[in-house]
Short mmCIF file of N, CA and C in Angstrom, two decimals:
data_model
loop_
_atom_site.label_atom_id
_atom_site.label_comp_id
_atom_site.label_asym_id
_atom_site.label_seq_id
_atom_site.Cartn_x
_atom_site.Cartn_y
_atom_site.Cartn_z
N MET A 284 2.50 27.23 -7.27
CA MET A 284 1.85 25.32 -6.53
C MET A 284 0.42 25.48 -6.12
N ILE A 285 -0.49 24.34 -6.36
CA ILE A 285 -1.66 24.23 -5.80
C ILE A 285 -2.35 23.80 -4.39
N PRO A 286 -3.14 24.70 -4.21
CA PRO A 286 -3.50 24.76 -3.43
C PRO A 286 -4.06 23.52 -2.95
N VAL A 287 -4.16 22.93 -1.57
CA VAL A 287 -4.29 22.09 -1.37
C VAL A 287 -5.55 21.54 -1.63
N SER A 288 -7.01 22.37 -1.40
CA SER A 288 -8.10 21.40 -1.95
C SER A 288 -8.75 21.75 -3.32
N ALA A 289 -7.31 22.08 -4.13
CA ALA A 289 -7.87 22.04 -5.64
C ALA A 289 -6.69 20.31 -6.54
N ALA A 290 -5.39 19.59 -4.69
CA ALA A 290 -5.85 17.97 -5.44
C ALA A 290 -6.48 17.81 -3.95
N SER A 291 -6.99 17.85 -4.12
CA SER A 291 -8.64 17.03 -2.98
C SER A 291 -8.60 15.62 -3.36
N PRO A 292 -8.70 14.14 -2.22
CA PRO A 292 -8.63 12.81 -2.17
C PRO A 292 -9.38 12.71 -3.21
N VAL A 293 -9.51 11.66 -3.55
CA VAL A 293 -10.46 11.13 -4.60
C VAL A 293 -11.20 10.65 -3.46
N ASP A 294 -10.60 9.66 -2.79
CA ASP A 294 -11.46 8.82 -1.54
C ASP A 294 -10.37 8.59 -0.05
N SER A 295 -12.34 9.83 0.05
CA SER A 295 -11.91 9.94 1.80
C SER A 295 -13.29 9.17 2.18
N GLN A 296 -13.68 8.41 1.28
CA GLN A 296 -14.37 7.60 2.26
C GLN A 296 -14.51 5.86 1.40
N PRO A 297 -14.72 5.12 2.65
CA PRO A 297 -14.32 4.39 1.25
C PRO A 297 -15.64 3.89 0.80
N ARG A 298 -14.90 3.06 -0.60
CA ARG A 298 -16.90 3.26 -1.35
C ARG A 298 -17.66 2.29 -1.19
N ARG A 299 -17.09 1.21 -1.25
CA ARG A 299 -17.16 -0.12 -0.52
C ARG A 299 -17.35 -0.95 0.61
N PRO A 300 -18.48 -0.99 1.17
CA PRO A 300 -18.14 -1.69 3.24
C PRO A 300 -17.50 -3.14 2.38
N GLY A 301 -16.47 -3.31 3.90
CA GLY A 301 -15.39 -4.31 3.63
C GLY A 301 -15.11 -4.03 2.12
N GLY A 302 -14.78 -2.93 2.12
CA GLY A 302 -13.02 -2.84 0.74
C GLY A 302 -11.94 -2.39 2.21
N ALA A 303 -10.45 -2.69 0.92
CA ALA A 303 -9.04 -2.25 1.38
C ALA A 303 -8.99 -1.15 1.90
N ALA A 304 -10.53 0.06 1.86
CA ALA A 304 -9.69 1.18 1.92
C ALA A 304 -8.51 1.93 3.20
N GLY A 305 -7.41 1.45 3.06
CA GLY A 305 -6.45 1.38 3.68
C GLY A 305 -5.70 1.40 5.27
N GLY A 306 -6.64 0.16 4.94
CA GLY A 306 -6.03 -0.50 6.44
C GLY A 306 -4.95 -0.55 7.14
N ALA A 307 -3.89 -0.85 7.86
CA ALA A 307 -2.24 -1.75 8.13
C ALA A 307 -2.59 -2.91 7.21
N GLY A 308 -1.67 -2.56 6.24
CA GLY A 308 -0.62 -2.79 5.08
C GLY A 308 -0.56 -3.09 3.91
N SER A 309 -1.89 -1.90 3.91
CA SER A 309 -2.36 -1.25 2.97
C SER A 309 -2.13 -0.40 1.53
N VAL A 310 -1.37 -0.43 0.27
CA VAL A 310 -0.99 -0.02 -0.09
C VAL A 310 -1.65 1.03 -0.93
N GLY A 311 -1.95 2.28 -1.39
CA GLY A 311 -2.38 3.30 -1.66
C GLY A 311 -1.38 4.02 -3.18
N ILE A 312 -2.39 4.92 -4.34
CA ILE A 312 -1.94 4.59 -5.39
C ILE A 312 -2.56 6.75 -5.26
N VAL A 313 -0.94 7.34 -5.96
CA VAL A 313 -1.34 8.81 -6.30
C VAL A 313 -1.19 9.04 -7.72
N LEU A 314 -1.98 9.12 -8.67
CA LEU A 314 -2.22 9.64 -10.25
C LEU A 314 -1.67 11.07 -10.69
N VAL A 315 -0.80 11.18 -10.49
CA VAL A 315 -0.15 12.18 -10.98
C VAL A 315 -0.01 12.41 -12.89
N SER A 316 -1.28 13.60 -12.88
CA SER A 316 -1.56 13.82 -15.03
C SER A 316 -1.72 15.16 -14.60
N HIS A 317 -1.31 15.25 -16.27
CA HIS A 317 -1.54 17.03 -16.48
C HIS A 317 -3.15 17.08 -16.76
N SER A 318 -3.94 16.61 -16.79
CA SER A 318 -5.52 16.53 -16.54
C SER A 318 -6.22 15.72 -15.69
N ARG A 319 -6.78 16.37 -14.72
CA ARG A 319 -7.74 15.89 -13.50
C ARG A 319 -8.22 14.99 -14.42
N ALA A 320 -9.41 15.33 -15.17
CA ALA A 320 -10.32 14.85 -16.37
C ALA A 320 -10.14 12.89 -16.40
N LEU A 321 -8.53 13.41 -16.51
CA LEU A 321 -8.07 12.28 -17.49
C LEU A 321 -7.72 11.54 -16.19
N ALA A 322 -7.02 12.13 -15.36
CA ALA A 322 -7.16 11.00 -14.39
C ALA A 322 -8.49 10.88 -13.98
N GLU A 323 -9.24 11.17 -13.87
CA GLU A 323 -10.56 10.58 -12.54
C GLU A 323 -10.85 9.57 -14.35
N ALA A 324 -10.75 10.11 -15.55
CA ALA A 324 -10.86 9.04 -15.98
C ALA A 324 -10.61 7.31 -16.04
N ALA A 325 -9.22 7.40 -16.28
CA ALA A 325 -8.27 6.88 -15.58
C ALA A 325 -8.87 5.56 -14.74
N LEU A 326 -9.26 6.01 -13.12
CA LEU A 326 -9.69 5.65 -12.75
C LEU A 326 -10.55 5.08 -11.92
N ASP A 327 -11.77 6.09 -13.07
CA ASP A 327 -13.48 5.45 -13.10
C ASP A 327 -13.65 3.34 -13.71
N LEU A 328 -11.92 4.06 -15.18
CA LEU A 328 -12.11 2.85 -16.11
C LEU A 328 -11.78 1.43 -15.05
N VAL A 329 -10.68 1.93 -14.83
CA VAL A 329 -9.99 0.61 -13.77
C VAL A 329 -11.49 -0.01 -12.93
N ARG A 330 -11.78 1.63 -11.43
CA ARG A 330 -12.87 0.99 -10.53
C ARG A 330 -13.89 -0.31 -11.72
N ARG A 331 -14.40 0.35 -12.48
CA ARG A 331 -14.99 -0.19 -13.59
C ARG A 331 -14.54 -1.61 -13.56
N LEU A 332 -13.31 -2.09 -13.97
CA LEU A 332 -13.41 -3.30 -14.56
C LEU A 332 -12.60 -3.95 -12.92
N ILE A 333 -12.66 -3.21 -11.55
CA ILE A 333 -12.18 -3.97 -10.77
C ILE A 333 -13.13 -4.21 -9.68
N VAL A 334 -14.04 -4.04 -9.51
CA VAL A 334 -15.26 -4.09 -9.19
C VAL A 334 -15.46 -4.63 -7.30
N SER A 335 -14.32 -5.98 -7.20
CA SER A 335 -14.34 -6.74 -5.96
C SER A 335 -13.02 -5.91 -5.72
N VAL A 336 -12.45 -5.18 -5.42
CA VAL A 336 -12.20 -4.16 -4.13
C VAL A 336 -12.38 -2.79 -4.48
N ASP A 337 -11.03 -1.83 -3.31
CA ASP A 337 -11.58 -0.65 -3.27
C ASP A 337 -9.62 -0.06 -2.60
N VAL A 338 -9.48 0.59 -3.15
CA VAL A 338 -8.56 1.06 -2.44
C VAL A 338 -8.53 2.47 -2.62
N PRO A 339 -7.13 3.10 -1.83
CA PRO A 339 -6.98 4.65 -1.49
C PRO A 339 -6.43 4.66 -3.42
N VAL A 340 -6.91 6.35 -3.60
CA VAL A 340 -6.43 6.41 -4.61
C VAL A 340 -6.24 8.27 -4.02
N GLU A 341 -5.50 8.86 -4.62
CA GLU A 341 -5.20 9.97 -4.38
C GLU A 341 -4.98 10.50 -6.43
N LEU A 342 -5.69 12.26 -6.47
CA LEU A 342 -4.69 12.38 -7.34
C LEU A 342 -4.36 13.52 -7.38
N ALA A 343 -3.04 14.04 -8.03
CA ALA A 343 -2.65 15.04 -7.95
C ALA A 343 -2.39 15.66 -9.39
N ALA A 344 -3.59 16.31 -10.09
CA ALA A 344 -3.52 15.82 -11.45
C ALA A 344 -4.36 17.45 -11.92
N GLY A 345 -3.69 18.35 -12.91
CA GLY A 345 -3.95 19.89 -14.14
C GLY A 345 -3.70 20.59 -12.28
N LEU A 346 -3.93 21.72 -12.80
CA LEU A 346 -4.15 22.80 -12.25
C LEU A 346 -5.41 23.43 -11.29
N ALA A 347 -5.11 24.05 -10.08
CA ALA A 347 -5.63 24.73 -10.02
C ALA A 347 -7.24 25.55 -10.09
N ASP A 348 -6.50 25.93 -11.52
CA ASP A 348 -7.38 26.62 -12.53
C ASP A 348 -7.68 26.35 -13.95
N GLY A 349 -8.29 24.63 -13.28
CA GLY A 349 -8.41 24.13 -14.60
C GLY A 349 -7.79 23.42 -15.96
N ALA A 350 -5.91 24.17 -15.92
CA ALA A 350 -5.54 24.39 -16.64
C ALA A 350 -4.92 22.79 -16.91
N LEU A 351 -3.65 22.25 -17.84
CA LEU A 351 -3.54 21.35 -18.25
C LEU A 351 -1.74 21.79 -17.23
N GLY A 352 -1.14 20.57 -16.58
CA GLY A 352 -0.42 20.65 -15.59
C GLY A 352 -0.30 20.13 -14.21
N THR A 353 1.38 20.21 -13.75
CA THR A 353 1.35 19.28 -11.89
C THR A 353 2.42 19.68 -11.52
N ASP A 354 2.11 19.39 -10.57
CA ASP A 354 2.22 19.92 -9.54
C ASP A 354 2.97 19.50 -8.60
N PRO A 355 4.11 19.84 -7.81
CA PRO A 355 5.44 18.49 -6.75
C PRO A 355 4.87 18.93 -5.81
N GLY A 356 4.21 20.12 -5.86
CA GLY A 356 3.42 20.53 -4.20
C GLY A 356 2.03 19.50 -3.83
N ALA A 357 1.44 19.57 -5.05
CA ALA A 357 0.41 18.43 -4.78
C ALA A 357 0.95 17.51 -4.81
N VAL A 358 1.46 16.70 -5.43
CA VAL A 358 1.75 15.52 -5.46
C VAL A 358 3.03 14.66 -4.01
N VAL A 359 2.96 15.89 -3.23
CA VAL A 359 2.89 15.57 -1.90
C VAL A 359 2.28 15.73 -1.05
N ASP A 360 1.39 16.32 -1.44
CA ASP A 360 0.00 16.92 -0.50
C ASP A 360 -0.69 15.37 -0.05
N ALA A 361 -0.59 14.64 -2.00
CA ALA A 361 -2.02 13.40 -1.83
C ALA A 361 -0.15 12.41 -1.29
N VAL A 362 1.02 12.76 -1.72
CA VAL A 362 1.24 11.13 -1.17
C VAL A 362 1.38 11.50 0.64
N GLU A 363 0.89 12.41 1.44
CA GLU A 363 0.89 12.62 2.88
C GLU A 363 -0.16 11.83 3.59
N ARG A 364 -1.14 12.11 2.44
CA ARG A 364 -2.76 12.28 3.07
C ARG A 364 -2.71 10.08 3.13
N LEU A 365 -1.93 10.15 1.89
CA LEU A 365 -1.88 8.47 1.87
C LEU A 365 -0.91 7.58 2.79
N THR A 366 -0.08 8.11 2.97
CA THR A 366 0.98 7.39 3.92
C THR A 366 0.32 7.39 5.22
N ALA A 367 -0.59 8.67 5.82
CA ALA A 367 -1.20 8.76 6.54
C ALA A 367 -1.82 7.50 7.47
N ARG A 368 -2.64 6.32 6.06
CA ARG A 368 -3.27 5.33 5.99
C ARG A 368 -3.12 4.26 5.17
N CYS A 369 -1.70 4.27 5.18
CA CYS A 369 -1.37 2.96 3.97
C CYS A 369 -0.04 3.08 4.23
N GLU A 370 0.13 1.15 4.40
CA GLU A 370 1.39 1.14 4.55
C GLU A 370 2.73 1.97 3.44
N GLY A 371 2.04 1.54 2.30
CA GLY A 371 2.77 2.27 0.98
C GLY A 371 1.85 3.22 0.25
N VAL A 372 2.93 3.91 -0.37
CA VAL A 372 2.16 4.46 -2.03
C VAL A 372 2.58 4.38 -3.12
N LEU A 373 2.24 3.98 -4.09
CA LEU A 373 2.45 4.11 -5.15
C LEU A 373 2.35 5.06 -6.10
N VAL A 374 3.42 5.46 -6.66
CA VAL A 374 2.96 7.16 -7.61
C VAL A 374 2.49 6.40 -9.06
N LEU A 375 2.01 6.98 -10.21
CA LEU A 375 2.06 6.16 -11.28
C LEU A 375 2.08 8.17 -12.20
N ALA A 376 2.22 8.38 -12.89
CA ALA A 376 2.37 9.51 -13.61
C ALA A 376 2.28 9.83 -15.34
N ASP A 377 1.88 10.66 -15.64
CA ASP A 377 1.35 10.41 -17.35
C ASP A 377 2.36 10.94 -18.36
N LEU A 378 3.24 11.72 -17.86
CA LEU A 378 3.41 12.43 -19.29
C LEU A 378 5.37 12.57 -18.18
N GLY A 379 5.89 12.91 -19.44
CA GLY A 379 7.75 14.02 -18.69
C GLY A 379 7.86 13.90 -17.82
N SER A 380 6.58 15.83 -17.82
CA SER A 380 7.25 16.88 -16.65
C SER A 380 6.38 15.65 -15.84
N GLY A 381 5.44 15.44 -15.81
CA GLY A 381 4.73 14.97 -14.52
C GLY A 381 5.33 13.59 -13.66
N ILE A 382 6.10 13.11 -14.44
CA ILE A 382 7.65 12.33 -13.71
C ILE A 382 8.16 13.18 -12.85
N MET A 383 9.04 14.61 -13.84
CA MET A 383 9.64 15.39 -13.11
C MET A 383 9.27 16.09 -12.35
N SER A 384 7.89 16.33 -11.72
CA SER A 384 6.75 16.91 -10.80
C SER A 384 7.00 15.61 -9.47
N ALA A 385 6.77 14.22 -9.97
CA ALA A 385 6.74 12.93 -8.91
C ALA A 385 7.67 13.56 -8.24
N GLU A 386 8.82 13.25 -9.25
CA GLU A 386 10.65 13.23 -8.80
C GLU A 386 10.79 13.91 -8.00
N MET A 387 10.69 15.33 -8.60
CA MET A 387 10.93 15.81 -7.54
C MET A 387 10.06 15.99 -6.06
N ALA A 388 8.78 15.83 -5.61
CA ALA A 388 7.61 15.45 -5.33
C ALA A 388 8.68 14.60 -4.47
N LEU A 389 9.74 13.31 -4.16
CA LEU A 389 9.78 12.76 -4.06
C LEU A 389 10.85 12.85 -3.04
N GLU A 390 11.75 13.76 -3.94
CA GLU A 390 12.83 14.80 -2.81
C GLU A 390 12.59 15.84 -1.86
N MET A 391 10.74 15.76 -1.85
CA MET A 391 10.40 17.45 -0.88
C MET A 391 10.34 16.63 0.25
N LEU A 392 9.38 14.89 0.27
CA LEU A 392 8.91 14.44 1.66
C LEU A 392 9.51 13.84 2.17
N ASP A 393 9.54 14.13 3.49
CA ASP A 393 10.38 13.62 4.37
C ASP A 393 10.88 12.78 4.47
N PRO A 394 11.86 11.77 4.41
CA PRO A 394 13.00 10.41 4.07
C PRO A 394 11.81 8.92 4.68
N ALA A 395 11.25 9.41 6.23
CA ALA A 395 10.80 8.18 6.23
C ALA A 395 9.56 7.95 5.64
N VAL A 396 8.46 9.03 5.10
CA VAL A 396 6.98 8.63 4.20
C VAL A 396 8.24 8.64 2.96
N ALA A 397 8.93 9.04 2.41
CA ALA A 397 9.55 8.83 0.44
C ALA A 397 10.38 7.40 0.07
N GLY A 398 10.55 6.82 2.16
CA GLY A 398 11.34 5.60 2.05
C GLY A 398 9.73 4.49 1.39
N ARG A 399 8.44 5.16 1.56
CA ARG A 399 7.18 4.59 2.14
C ARG A 399 6.56 4.49 0.32
N THR A 400 7.69 5.19 0.24
CA THR A 400 6.62 5.68 -1.50
C THR A 400 7.59 5.58 -3.20
N ARG A 401 7.16 5.13 -3.97
CA ARG A 401 7.61 4.35 -5.25
C ARG A 401 6.85 4.83 -6.28
N LEU A 402 7.75 6.02 -6.98
CA LEU A 402 7.29 5.65 -8.25
C LEU A 402 7.67 4.80 -9.46
N SER A 403 6.72 4.44 -10.01
CA SER A 403 6.58 3.52 -11.18
C SER A 403 6.80 4.12 -12.41
N ALA A 404 7.64 4.02 -13.70
CA ALA A 404 7.38 3.59 -15.11
C ALA A 404 6.37 3.62 -16.14
N ALA A 405 5.69 2.46 -14.78
CA ALA A 405 4.07 1.77 -15.76
C ALA A 405 3.39 3.11 -16.33
N PRO A 406 2.69 2.10 -17.49
CA PRO A 406 2.08 2.94 -18.31
C PRO A 406 1.67 3.42 -17.96
N PHE A 407 0.50 4.25 -17.96
CA PHE A 407 -0.13 5.61 -16.57
C PHE A 407 -1.63 4.11 -16.66
N VAL A 408 -2.46 3.87 -17.51
CA VAL A 408 -3.95 4.17 -17.71
C VAL A 408 -3.39 1.82 -17.09
N GLU A 409 -2.53 0.71 -18.15
CA GLU A 409 -2.35 -0.49 -17.63
C GLU A 409 -1.26 -0.69 -16.81
N GLY A 410 -0.53 0.11 -16.03
CA GLY A 410 0.34 0.54 -15.17
C GLY A 410 -0.96 0.49 -13.44
N LEU A 411 -1.78 1.27 -13.60
CA LEU A 411 -3.04 1.44 -12.66
C LEU A 411 -3.80 0.71 -12.53
N LEU A 412 -3.88 -0.29 -13.98
CA LEU A 412 -5.32 -0.86 -13.73
C LEU A 412 -4.27 -2.80 -13.41
N GLY A 413 -3.46 -2.33 -13.18
CA GLY A 413 -2.72 -3.74 -12.56
C GLY A 413 -2.18 -3.49 -11.13
N ALA A 414 -1.48 -2.21 -10.63
CA ALA A 414 -1.54 -1.76 -9.40
C ALA A 414 -2.85 -1.54 -8.87
N TYR A 415 -3.63 -1.49 -8.93
CA TYR A 415 -5.25 -1.86 -8.10
C TYR A 415 -5.52 -2.83 -8.42
N GLY A 416 -5.38 -3.56 -8.88
CA GLY A 416 -5.55 -4.78 -8.67
C GLY A 416 -5.07 -5.17 -6.96
N ALA A 417 -3.51 -5.87 -7.83
CA ALA A 417 -2.41 -5.96 -6.50
C ALA A 417 -2.62 -5.25 -5.58
N ALA A 418 -3.18 -4.02 -5.32
CA ALA A 418 -3.23 -3.24 -3.68
C ALA A 418 -3.92 -3.99 -3.11
N GLY A 419 -5.25 -4.55 -4.43
CA GLY A 419 -6.68 -4.02 -3.47
C GLY A 419 -7.39 -5.62 -2.79
N ILE A 420 -5.90 -6.79 -3.17
CA ILE A 420 -5.71 -7.84 -2.69
C ILE A 420 -4.86 -7.99 -1.56
N GLY A 421 -4.44 -7.26 -1.65
CA GLY A 421 -3.35 -7.04 0.13
C GLY A 421 -1.96 -7.39 0.15
N LYS A 422 -0.57 -6.99 -1.73
CA LYS A 422 -0.18 -7.21 -1.92
C LYS A 422 0.86 -5.81 -1.59
N ASP A 423 2.12 -6.53 -0.76
CA ASP A 423 2.82 -5.03 -0.55
C ASP A 423 3.27 -4.13 -1.59
N LEU A 424 3.84 -3.55 -1.15
CA LEU A 424 4.30 -2.59 -1.89
C LEU A 424 5.41 -2.95 -3.24
N SER A 425 6.22 -3.30 -2.77
CA SER A 425 6.90 -4.20 -3.54
C SER A 425 5.98 -4.51 -4.80
N ALA A 426 5.48 -5.48 -3.98
CA ALA A 426 4.78 -6.25 -5.18
C ALA A 426 3.15 -5.87 -6.61
N VAL A 427 2.68 -4.57 -5.50
CA VAL A 427 2.05 -3.67 -6.13
C VAL A 427 3.30 -2.66 -7.23
N ALA A 428 3.88 -2.65 -6.96
CA ALA A 428 5.25 -2.32 -8.27
C ALA A 428 5.32 -2.83 -9.59
N ALA A 429 5.92 -4.02 -9.12
CA ALA A 429 6.30 -4.86 -9.84
C ALA A 429 4.57 -5.44 -10.72
N GLU A 430 3.74 -5.10 -10.11
CA GLU A 430 2.77 -5.41 -11.38
C GLU A 430 2.44 -4.67 -12.00
N ALA A 431 2.33 -3.60 -11.71
CA ALA A 431 2.65 -1.92 -11.99
C ALA A 431 3.29 -2.02 -13.61
N ASP A 432 4.65 -2.73 -13.20
CA ASP A 432 6.25 -2.70 -14.47
C ASP A 432 5.53 -3.39 -15.47
N GLY A 433 5.15 -4.74 -14.90
CA GLY A 433 5.03 -5.59 -15.70
C GLY A 433 4.24 -5.33 -16.73
N ALA A 434 3.29 -3.83 -16.96
CA ALA A 434 1.83 -3.80 -17.40
C ALA A 434 3.07 -3.66 -19.50
N ALA A 435 3.72 -2.70 -19.35
CA ALA A 435 3.91 -2.11 -20.38
C ALA A 435 4.35 -3.28 -21.43
N GLU A 436 5.27 -4.46 -20.49
CA GLU A 436 5.64 -5.84 -21.35
C GLU A 436 3.76 -6.35 -21.56
N ALA A 437 3.39 -6.48 -21.00
CA ALA A 437 1.60 -7.38 -21.39
C ALA A 437 1.23 -7.03 -22.65
N LYS A 438 1.33 -5.45 -21.98
CA LYS A 438 0.65 -4.83 -23.49
C LYS A 438 1.32 -5.25 -24.85
N ARG A 439 2.45 -4.52 -25.12
CA ARG A 439 3.56 -5.21 -25.78
C ARG A 439 3.59 -7.04 -26.00
N SER A 440 2.80 -7.92 -25.53
CA SER A 440 2.65 -8.78 -25.87
C SER A 440 1.50 -9.33 -27.14
N GLN A 441 0.64 -8.77 -26.33
CA GLN A 441 -1.13 -8.75 -26.65
C GLN A 441 -0.40 -8.12 -28.04
N VAL A 442 -0.26 -6.86 -28.47
CA VAL A 442 0.40 -6.48 -29.90
C VAL A 442 1.38 -7.27 -30.40
N THR A 443 0.36 -7.93 -31.83
CA THR A 443 1.41 -8.80 -32.90
C THR A 443 2.29 -7.49 -33.82
N ALA A 444 3.46 -8.38 -34.02
CA ALA A 444 3.59 -7.39 -35.29
C ALA A 444 3.30 -7.29 -36.53
N VAL A 445 3.60 -6.20 -37.61
CA VAL A 445 3.55 -6.22 -38.50
C VAL A 445 4.51 -6.31 -39.56
#
C-alpha cells in the first residue's frame, strides 16, 4: 500500500480566487495513473487549456518509491479527500490495472461515498479535459461523467479514415 503522503493532494488550496474549489454542488476528479509524472502532466495540460475555472483534483498515481504502478488504497484516500469537500467524484484511470485499482477502491469505500463516486471509461487526457471543463462550470456528476465519456467519440470523429 502507498502511504497517504505518497498520494498527496494536488489541490489543497484553490489555485485562483473565485474558482470552484470544492464548494457545495461541485464535482472533483481523481486521476489514477501508473505514472505520477503522467498524471501531473495531464493535469497541467488541462489547466493551461482551461484557465477560467478551478476544479478540485487529486492524484493517485505511481508508487511511493517512484516506481510505476497503482494502488487501490491511494485511490480510496483520494476519493475520500474529495468527497469531504465535493458533492461527487469522477475517477479517470490510464490503463487496465489502473482501472482494476479504481474498481477495487470503489468496493472498499463506504457505500455512501461510493454512491457519490463514478469510474469513467473515458480516454485519460481527453476525458480529463471534458470532465474538468464540465465540473468547472458547475455541472453535476452525471453531466461531468457524460462529458468525459463522450471524449472518445469526439476524438474518433476528428480522425479521418485512411
